[in-house]
PDB file of C-alpha atoms and ligand atoms in Angstrom:
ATOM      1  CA  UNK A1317      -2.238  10.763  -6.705  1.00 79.00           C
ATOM      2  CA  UNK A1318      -1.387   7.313  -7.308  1.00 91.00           C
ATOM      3  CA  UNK A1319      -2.672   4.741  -9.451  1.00 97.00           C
ATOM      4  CA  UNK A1320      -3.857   1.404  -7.950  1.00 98.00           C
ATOM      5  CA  UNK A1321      -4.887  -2.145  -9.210  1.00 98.00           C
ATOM      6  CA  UNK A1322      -7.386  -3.915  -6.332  1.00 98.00           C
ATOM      7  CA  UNK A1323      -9.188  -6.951  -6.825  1.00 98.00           C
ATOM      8  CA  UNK A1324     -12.363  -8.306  -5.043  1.00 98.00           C
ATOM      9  CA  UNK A1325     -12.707 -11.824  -4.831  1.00 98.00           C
ATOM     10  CA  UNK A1326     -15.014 -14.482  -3.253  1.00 96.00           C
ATOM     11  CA  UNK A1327     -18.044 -16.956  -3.744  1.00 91.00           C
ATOM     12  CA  UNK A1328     -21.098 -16.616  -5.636  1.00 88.00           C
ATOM     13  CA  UNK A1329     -23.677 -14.375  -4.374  1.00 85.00           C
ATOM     14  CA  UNK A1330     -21.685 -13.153  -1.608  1.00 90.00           C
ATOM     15  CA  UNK A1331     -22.661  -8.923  -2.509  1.00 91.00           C
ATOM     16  CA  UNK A1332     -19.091  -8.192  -4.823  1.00 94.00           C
ATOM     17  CA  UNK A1333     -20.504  -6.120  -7.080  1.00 94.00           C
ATOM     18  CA  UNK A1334     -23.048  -4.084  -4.465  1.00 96.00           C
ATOM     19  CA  UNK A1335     -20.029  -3.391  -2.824  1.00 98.00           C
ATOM     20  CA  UNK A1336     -17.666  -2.711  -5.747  1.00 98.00           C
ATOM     21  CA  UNK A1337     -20.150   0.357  -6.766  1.00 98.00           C
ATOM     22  CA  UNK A1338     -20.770   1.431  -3.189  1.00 98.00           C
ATOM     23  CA  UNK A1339     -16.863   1.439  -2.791  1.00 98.00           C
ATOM     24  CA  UNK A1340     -16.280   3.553  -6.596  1.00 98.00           C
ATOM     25  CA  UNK A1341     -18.658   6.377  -5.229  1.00 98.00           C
ATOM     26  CA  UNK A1342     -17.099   6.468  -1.473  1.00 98.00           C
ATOM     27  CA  UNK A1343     -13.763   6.860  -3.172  1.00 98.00           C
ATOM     28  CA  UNK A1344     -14.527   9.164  -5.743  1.00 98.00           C
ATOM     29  CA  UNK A1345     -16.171  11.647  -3.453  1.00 98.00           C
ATOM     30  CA  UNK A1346     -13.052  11.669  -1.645  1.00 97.00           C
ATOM     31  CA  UNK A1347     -11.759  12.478  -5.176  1.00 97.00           C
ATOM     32  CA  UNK A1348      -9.927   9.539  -6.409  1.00 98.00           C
ATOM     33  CA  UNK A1349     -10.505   8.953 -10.580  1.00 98.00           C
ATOM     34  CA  UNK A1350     -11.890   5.387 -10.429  1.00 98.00           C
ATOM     35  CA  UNK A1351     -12.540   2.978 -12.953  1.00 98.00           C
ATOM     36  CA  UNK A1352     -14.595   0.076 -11.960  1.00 98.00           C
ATOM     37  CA  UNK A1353     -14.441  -3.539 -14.410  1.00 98.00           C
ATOM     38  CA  UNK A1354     -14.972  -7.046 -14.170  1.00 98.00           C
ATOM     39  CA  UNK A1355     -13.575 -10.260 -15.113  1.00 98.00           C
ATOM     40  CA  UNK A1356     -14.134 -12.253 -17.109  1.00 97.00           C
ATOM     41  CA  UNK A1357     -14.829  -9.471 -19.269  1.00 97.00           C
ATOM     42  CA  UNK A1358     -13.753  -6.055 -19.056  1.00 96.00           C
ATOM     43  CA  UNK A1359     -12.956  -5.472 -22.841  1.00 98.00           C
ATOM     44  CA  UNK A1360     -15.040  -6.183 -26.101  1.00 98.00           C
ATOM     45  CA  UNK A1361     -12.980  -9.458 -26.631  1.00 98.00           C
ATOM     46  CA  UNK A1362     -13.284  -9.897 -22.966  1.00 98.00           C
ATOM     47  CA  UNK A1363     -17.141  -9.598 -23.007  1.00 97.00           C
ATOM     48  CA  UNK A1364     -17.583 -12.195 -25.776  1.00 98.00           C
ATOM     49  CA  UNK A1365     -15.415 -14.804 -24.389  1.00 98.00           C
ATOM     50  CA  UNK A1366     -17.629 -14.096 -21.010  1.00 97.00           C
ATOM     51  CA  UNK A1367     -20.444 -15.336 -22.796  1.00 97.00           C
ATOM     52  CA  UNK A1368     -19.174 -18.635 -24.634  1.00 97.00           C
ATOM     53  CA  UNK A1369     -17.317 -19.347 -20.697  1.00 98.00           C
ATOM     54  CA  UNK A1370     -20.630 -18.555 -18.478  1.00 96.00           C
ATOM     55  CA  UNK A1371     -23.417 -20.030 -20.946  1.00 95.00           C
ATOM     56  CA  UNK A1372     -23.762 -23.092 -21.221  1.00 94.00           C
ATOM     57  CA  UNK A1373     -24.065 -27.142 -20.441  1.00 94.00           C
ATOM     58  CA  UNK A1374     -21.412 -27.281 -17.352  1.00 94.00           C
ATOM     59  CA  UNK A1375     -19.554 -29.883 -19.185  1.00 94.00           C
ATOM     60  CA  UNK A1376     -19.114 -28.062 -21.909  1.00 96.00           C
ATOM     61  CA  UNK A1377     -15.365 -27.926 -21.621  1.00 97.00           C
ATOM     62  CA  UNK A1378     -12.987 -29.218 -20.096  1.00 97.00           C
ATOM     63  CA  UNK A1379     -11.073 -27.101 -16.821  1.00 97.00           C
ATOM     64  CA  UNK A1380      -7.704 -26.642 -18.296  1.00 98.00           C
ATOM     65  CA  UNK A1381      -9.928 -25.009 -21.488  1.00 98.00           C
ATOM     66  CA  UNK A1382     -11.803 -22.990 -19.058  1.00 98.00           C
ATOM     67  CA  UNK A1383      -8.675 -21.840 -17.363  1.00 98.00           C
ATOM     68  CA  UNK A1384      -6.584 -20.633 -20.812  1.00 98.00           C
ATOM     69  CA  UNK A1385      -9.740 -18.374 -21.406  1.00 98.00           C
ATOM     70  CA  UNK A1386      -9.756 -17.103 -18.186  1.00 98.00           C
ATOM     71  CA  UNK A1387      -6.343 -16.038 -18.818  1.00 98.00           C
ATOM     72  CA  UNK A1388      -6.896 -14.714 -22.621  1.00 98.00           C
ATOM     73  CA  UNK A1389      -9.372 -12.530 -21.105  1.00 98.00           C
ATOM     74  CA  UNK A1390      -7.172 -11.838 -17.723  1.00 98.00           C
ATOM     75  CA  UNK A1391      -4.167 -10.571 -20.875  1.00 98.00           C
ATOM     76  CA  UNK A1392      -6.989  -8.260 -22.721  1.00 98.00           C
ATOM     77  CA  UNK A1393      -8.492  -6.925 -19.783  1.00 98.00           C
ATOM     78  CA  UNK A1394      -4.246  -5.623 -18.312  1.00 98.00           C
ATOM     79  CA  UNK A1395      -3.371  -4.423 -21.584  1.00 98.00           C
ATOM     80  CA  UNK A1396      -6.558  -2.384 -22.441  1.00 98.00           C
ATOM     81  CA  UNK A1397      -8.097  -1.449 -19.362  1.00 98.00           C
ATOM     82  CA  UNK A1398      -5.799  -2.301 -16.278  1.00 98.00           C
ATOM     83  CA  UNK A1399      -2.374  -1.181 -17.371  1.00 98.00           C
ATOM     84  CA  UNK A1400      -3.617   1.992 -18.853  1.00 98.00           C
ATOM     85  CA  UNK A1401      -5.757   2.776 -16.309  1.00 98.00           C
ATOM     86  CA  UNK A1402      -2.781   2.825 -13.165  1.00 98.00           C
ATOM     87  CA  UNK A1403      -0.609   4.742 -15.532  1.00 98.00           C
ATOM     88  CA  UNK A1404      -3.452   7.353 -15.369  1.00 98.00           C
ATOM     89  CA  UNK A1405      -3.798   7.192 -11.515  1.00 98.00           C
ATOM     90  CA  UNK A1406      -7.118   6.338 -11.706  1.00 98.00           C
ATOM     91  CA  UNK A1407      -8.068   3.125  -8.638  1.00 98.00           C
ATOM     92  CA  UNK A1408      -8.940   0.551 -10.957  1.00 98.00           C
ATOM     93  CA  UNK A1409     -11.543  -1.955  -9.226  1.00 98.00           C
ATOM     94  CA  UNK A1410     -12.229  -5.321 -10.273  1.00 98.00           C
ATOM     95  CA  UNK A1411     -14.827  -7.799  -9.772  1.00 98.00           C
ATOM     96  CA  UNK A1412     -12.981 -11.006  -9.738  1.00 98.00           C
ATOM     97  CA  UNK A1413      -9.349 -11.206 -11.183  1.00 98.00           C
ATOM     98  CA  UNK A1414      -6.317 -13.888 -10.961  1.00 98.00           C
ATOM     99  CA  UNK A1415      -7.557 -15.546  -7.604  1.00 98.00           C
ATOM    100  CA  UNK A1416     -10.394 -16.819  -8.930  1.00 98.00           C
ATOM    101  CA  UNK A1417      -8.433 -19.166 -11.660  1.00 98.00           C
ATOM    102  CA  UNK A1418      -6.504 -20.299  -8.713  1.00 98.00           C
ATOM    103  CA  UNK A1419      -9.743 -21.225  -6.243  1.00 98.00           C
ATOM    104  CA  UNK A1420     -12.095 -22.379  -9.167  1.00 97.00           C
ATOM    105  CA  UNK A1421      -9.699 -23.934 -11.663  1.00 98.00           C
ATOM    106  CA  UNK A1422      -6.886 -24.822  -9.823  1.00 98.00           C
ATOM    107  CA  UNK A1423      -8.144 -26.057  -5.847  1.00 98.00           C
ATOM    108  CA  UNK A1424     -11.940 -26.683  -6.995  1.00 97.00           C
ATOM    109  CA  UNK A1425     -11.360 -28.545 -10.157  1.00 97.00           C
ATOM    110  CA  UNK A1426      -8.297 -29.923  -8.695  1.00 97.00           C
ATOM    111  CA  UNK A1427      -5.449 -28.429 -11.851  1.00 98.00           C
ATOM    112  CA  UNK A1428      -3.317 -27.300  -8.806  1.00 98.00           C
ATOM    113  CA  UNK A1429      -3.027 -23.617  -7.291  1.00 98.00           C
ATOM    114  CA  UNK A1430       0.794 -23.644  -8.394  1.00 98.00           C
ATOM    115  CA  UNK A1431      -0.179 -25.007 -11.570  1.00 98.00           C
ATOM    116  CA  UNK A1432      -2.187 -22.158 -12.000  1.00 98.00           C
ATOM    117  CA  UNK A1433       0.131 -19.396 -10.629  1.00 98.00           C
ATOM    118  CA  UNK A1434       2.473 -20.712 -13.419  1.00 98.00           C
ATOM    119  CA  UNK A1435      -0.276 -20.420 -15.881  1.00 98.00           C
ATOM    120  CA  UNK A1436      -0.652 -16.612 -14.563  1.00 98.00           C
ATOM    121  CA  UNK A1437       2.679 -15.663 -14.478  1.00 98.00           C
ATOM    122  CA  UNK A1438       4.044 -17.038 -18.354  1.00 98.00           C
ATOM    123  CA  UNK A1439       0.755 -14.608 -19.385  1.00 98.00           C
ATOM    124  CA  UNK A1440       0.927 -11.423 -16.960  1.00 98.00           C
ATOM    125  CA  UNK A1441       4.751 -11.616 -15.699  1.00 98.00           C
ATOM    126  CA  UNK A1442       5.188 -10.169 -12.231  1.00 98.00           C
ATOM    127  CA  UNK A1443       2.424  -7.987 -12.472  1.00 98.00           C
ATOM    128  CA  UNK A1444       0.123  -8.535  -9.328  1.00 98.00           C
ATOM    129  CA  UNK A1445      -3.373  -6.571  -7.653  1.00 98.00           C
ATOM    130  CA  UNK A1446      -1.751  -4.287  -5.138  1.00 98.00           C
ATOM    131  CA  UNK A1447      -4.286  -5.302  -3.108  1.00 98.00           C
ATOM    132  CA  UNK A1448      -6.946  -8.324  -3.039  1.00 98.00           C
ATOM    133  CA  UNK A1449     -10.261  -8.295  -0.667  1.00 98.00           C
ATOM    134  CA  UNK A1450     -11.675 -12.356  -0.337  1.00 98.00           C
ATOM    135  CA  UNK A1451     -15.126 -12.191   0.533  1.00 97.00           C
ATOM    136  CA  UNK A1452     -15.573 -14.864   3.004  1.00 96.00           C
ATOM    137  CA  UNK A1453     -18.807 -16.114   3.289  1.00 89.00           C
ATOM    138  CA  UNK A1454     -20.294 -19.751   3.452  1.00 85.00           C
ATOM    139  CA  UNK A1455     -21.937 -20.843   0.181  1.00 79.00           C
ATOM    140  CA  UNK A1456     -24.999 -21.620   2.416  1.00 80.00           C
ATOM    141  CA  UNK A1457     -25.665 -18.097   3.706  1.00 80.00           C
ATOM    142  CA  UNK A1458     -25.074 -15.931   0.182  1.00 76.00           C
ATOM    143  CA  UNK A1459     -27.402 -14.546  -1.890  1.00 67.00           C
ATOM    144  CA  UNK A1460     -27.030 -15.349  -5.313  1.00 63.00           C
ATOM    145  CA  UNK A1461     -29.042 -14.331  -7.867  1.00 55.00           C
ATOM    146  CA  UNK A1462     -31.365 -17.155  -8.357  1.00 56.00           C
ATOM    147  CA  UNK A1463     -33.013 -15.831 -11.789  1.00 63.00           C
ATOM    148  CA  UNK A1464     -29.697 -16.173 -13.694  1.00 74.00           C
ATOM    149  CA  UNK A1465     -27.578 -19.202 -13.040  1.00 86.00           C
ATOM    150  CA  UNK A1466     -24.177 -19.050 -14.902  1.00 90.00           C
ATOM    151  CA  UNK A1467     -22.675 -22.584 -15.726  1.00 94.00           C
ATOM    152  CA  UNK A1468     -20.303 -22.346 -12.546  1.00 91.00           C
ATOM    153  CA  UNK A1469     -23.423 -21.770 -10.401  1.00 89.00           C
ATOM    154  CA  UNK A1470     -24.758 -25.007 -12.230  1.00 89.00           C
ATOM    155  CA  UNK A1471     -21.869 -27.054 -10.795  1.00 91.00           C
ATOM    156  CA  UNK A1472     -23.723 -27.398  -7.514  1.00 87.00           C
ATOM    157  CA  UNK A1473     -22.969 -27.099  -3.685  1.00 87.00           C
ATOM    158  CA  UNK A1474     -19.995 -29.935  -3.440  1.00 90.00           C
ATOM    159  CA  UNK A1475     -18.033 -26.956  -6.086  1.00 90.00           C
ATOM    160  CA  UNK A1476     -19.108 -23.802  -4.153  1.00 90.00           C
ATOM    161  CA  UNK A1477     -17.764 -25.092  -1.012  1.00 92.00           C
ATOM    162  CA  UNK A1478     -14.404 -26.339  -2.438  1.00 96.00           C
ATOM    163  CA  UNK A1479     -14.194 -22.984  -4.061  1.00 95.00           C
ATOM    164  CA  UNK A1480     -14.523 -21.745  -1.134  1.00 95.00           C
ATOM    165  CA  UNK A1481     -12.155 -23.525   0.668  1.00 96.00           C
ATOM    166  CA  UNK A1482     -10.173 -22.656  -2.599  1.00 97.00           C
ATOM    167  CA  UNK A1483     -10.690 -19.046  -1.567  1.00 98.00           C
ATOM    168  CA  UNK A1484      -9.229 -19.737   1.947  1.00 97.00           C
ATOM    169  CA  UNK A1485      -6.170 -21.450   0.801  1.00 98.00           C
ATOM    170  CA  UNK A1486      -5.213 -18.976  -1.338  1.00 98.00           C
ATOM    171  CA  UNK A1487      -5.680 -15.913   1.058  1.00 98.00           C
ATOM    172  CA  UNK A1488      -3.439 -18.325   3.582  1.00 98.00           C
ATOM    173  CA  UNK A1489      -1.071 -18.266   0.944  1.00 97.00           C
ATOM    174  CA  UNK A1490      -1.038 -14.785  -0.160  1.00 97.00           C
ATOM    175  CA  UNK A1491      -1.049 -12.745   3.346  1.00 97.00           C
ATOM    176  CA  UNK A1492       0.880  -9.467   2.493  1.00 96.00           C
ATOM    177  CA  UNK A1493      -1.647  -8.691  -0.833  1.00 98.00           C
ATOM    178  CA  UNK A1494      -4.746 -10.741   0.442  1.00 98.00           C
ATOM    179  CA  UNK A1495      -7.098  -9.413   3.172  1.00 98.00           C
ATOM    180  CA  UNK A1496     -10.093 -12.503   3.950  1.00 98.00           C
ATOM    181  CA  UNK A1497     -13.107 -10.510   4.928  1.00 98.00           C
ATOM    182  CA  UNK A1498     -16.593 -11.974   6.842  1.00 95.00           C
ATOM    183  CA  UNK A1499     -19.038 -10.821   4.780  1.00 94.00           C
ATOM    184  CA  UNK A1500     -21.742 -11.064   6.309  1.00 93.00           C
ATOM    185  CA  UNK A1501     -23.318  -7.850   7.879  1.00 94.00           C
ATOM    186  CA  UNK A1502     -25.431  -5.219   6.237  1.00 95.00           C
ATOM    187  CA  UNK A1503     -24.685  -3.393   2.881  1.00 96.00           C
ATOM    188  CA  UNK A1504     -22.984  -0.582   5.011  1.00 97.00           C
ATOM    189  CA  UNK A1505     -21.298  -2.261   7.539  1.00 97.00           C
ATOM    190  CA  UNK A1506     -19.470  -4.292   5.215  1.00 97.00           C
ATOM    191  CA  UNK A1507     -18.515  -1.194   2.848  1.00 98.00           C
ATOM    192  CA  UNK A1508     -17.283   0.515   6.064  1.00 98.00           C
ATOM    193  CA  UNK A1509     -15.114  -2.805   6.828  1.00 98.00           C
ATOM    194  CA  UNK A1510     -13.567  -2.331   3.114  1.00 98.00           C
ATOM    195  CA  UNK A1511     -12.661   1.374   3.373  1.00 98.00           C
ATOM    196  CA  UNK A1512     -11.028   0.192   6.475  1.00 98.00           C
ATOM    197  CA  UNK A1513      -8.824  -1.955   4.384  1.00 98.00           C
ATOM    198  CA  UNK A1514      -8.629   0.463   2.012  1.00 98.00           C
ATOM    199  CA  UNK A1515      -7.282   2.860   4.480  1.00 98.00           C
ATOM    200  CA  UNK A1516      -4.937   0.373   6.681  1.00 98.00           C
ATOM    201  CA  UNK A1517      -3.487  -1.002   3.519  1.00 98.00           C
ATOM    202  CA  UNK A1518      -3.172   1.945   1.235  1.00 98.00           C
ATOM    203  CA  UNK A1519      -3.638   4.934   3.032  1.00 97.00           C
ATOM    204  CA  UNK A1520      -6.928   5.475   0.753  1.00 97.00           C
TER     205      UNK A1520
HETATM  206  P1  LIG B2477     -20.209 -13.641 -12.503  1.00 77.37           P
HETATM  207  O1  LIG B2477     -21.610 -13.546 -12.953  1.00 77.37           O
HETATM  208  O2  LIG B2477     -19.344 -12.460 -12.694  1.00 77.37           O
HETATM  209  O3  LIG B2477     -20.201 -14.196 -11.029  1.00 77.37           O
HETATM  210  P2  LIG B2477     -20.173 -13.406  -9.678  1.00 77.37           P
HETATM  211  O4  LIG B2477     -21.330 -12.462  -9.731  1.00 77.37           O
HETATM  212  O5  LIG B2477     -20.298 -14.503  -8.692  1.00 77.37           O
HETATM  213  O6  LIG B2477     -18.840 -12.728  -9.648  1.00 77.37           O
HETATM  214  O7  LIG B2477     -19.576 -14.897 -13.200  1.00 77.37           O
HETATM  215  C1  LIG B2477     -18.254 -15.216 -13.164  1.00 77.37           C
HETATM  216  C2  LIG B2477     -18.141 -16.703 -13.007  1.00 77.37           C
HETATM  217  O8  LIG B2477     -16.950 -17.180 -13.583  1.00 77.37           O
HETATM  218  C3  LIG B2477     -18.133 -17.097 -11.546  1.00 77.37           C
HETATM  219  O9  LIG B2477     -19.031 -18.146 -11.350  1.00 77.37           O
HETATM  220  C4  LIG B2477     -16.745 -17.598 -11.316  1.00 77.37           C
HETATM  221  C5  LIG B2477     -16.226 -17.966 -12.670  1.00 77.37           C
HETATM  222  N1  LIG B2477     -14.788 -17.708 -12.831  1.00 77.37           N
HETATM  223  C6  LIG B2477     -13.896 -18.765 -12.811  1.00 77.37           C
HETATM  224  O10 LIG B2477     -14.278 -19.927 -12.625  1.00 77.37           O
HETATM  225  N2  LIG B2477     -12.548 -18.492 -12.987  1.00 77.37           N
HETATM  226  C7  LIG B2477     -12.069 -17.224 -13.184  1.00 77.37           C
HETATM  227  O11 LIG B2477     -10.843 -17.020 -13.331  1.00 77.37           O
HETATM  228  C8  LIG B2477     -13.014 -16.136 -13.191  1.00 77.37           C
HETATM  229  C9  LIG B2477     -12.556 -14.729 -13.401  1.00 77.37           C
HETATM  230  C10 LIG B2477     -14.372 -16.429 -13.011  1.00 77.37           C
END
């Protein structure tokens, strides 16, 4: 068995991490060794600089700030839990990774998708998801959790949208590792349109 690095991405409230877990116990009863993590987080280091990035007045700091700790964490979270974990063979799942700099930061907040490819790539060198699943879903039909706004949540519907469109963009510009899903659909019919994916893409 082979180790693999795949990355879900999309919106707010658009069912990620339902999925994610739904996904982890599919694939393990078909006896993969999975490791399921998130960013930003992931690590110890990861975890604190999750709360001093999510918490907070939404001006708090400014974008290019928000995007260097995005990729601080992105660095702790390879070499501690990524890295090690495809060397293991374990299917390492995460909930949000490298594509969300690139919507939010770099098309939403306007610091430039190449910009922030640059960013990634002086931090993480070649290393890439072999495989990225975009949750495509308009801002107007998710649902978030309304009992705990983070400070991206805060910025309103004008920011979801452009991250959404953010979201688009980059799948257009990523076809070979990015898959753009519709997400909308019940719990199991979209966890049966990921193994799909899974399967067509990676043979899991
Ligand atoms: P989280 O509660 O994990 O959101 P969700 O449940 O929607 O995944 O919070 C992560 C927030 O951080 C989310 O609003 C998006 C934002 N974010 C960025 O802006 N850039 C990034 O690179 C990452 C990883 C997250």
């Amino acid at each position: 068995m082979k180790g693999y690095f795949i990355t879900f991405e999309g919106g707010e409230g658009v069912g990620k991490t339902t999925q994610i877990k739904l996904i982890a116990e599919k694939l393990r009863q078909k006896e993969y060794n999975v490791i399921t993590t998130r960013e930003p987080g992931g690590t110890q280091l990861g975890e604190k600089i999750r709360s001093i990035l999510l918490e907070g007045d939404v001006n708090k700091m400014s974008p290019m700030t928000e995007a260097l700790l995005f990729t601080a964490v992105r660095r702790d979270h390879y070499e501690k839990v990524i890295k090690p974990g495809i060397e293991n063979n374990f299917i390492v799942l995460s909930d949000r990774y490298m594509d969300t700099t690139l919507a939010y930061q770099g098309y939403a907040h306007g610091l430039g998708i190449n910009n922030m490819e640059d960013l990634y790539k002086i931090a993480l060198g070649d290393f890439k998801p072999d495989l990225t699943i975009i949750f495509d879903m308009d801002p107007s039909k998710s649902h978030g959790n309304l009992t705990e706004i983070n400070r991206f949540e805060k910025m309103g519907n004008d920011w979801l949208s452009k991250g959404l469109n953010g979201f688009r963009q980059v799948a257009k510009l990523n076809p070979g590792r990015c898959v753009l899903m519709d997400s909308i659909g019940t719990i199991d019919e979209v966890s049966e349109r990921i193994m799909k994916i899974l399967n067509d893409k990676l043979g899991l």
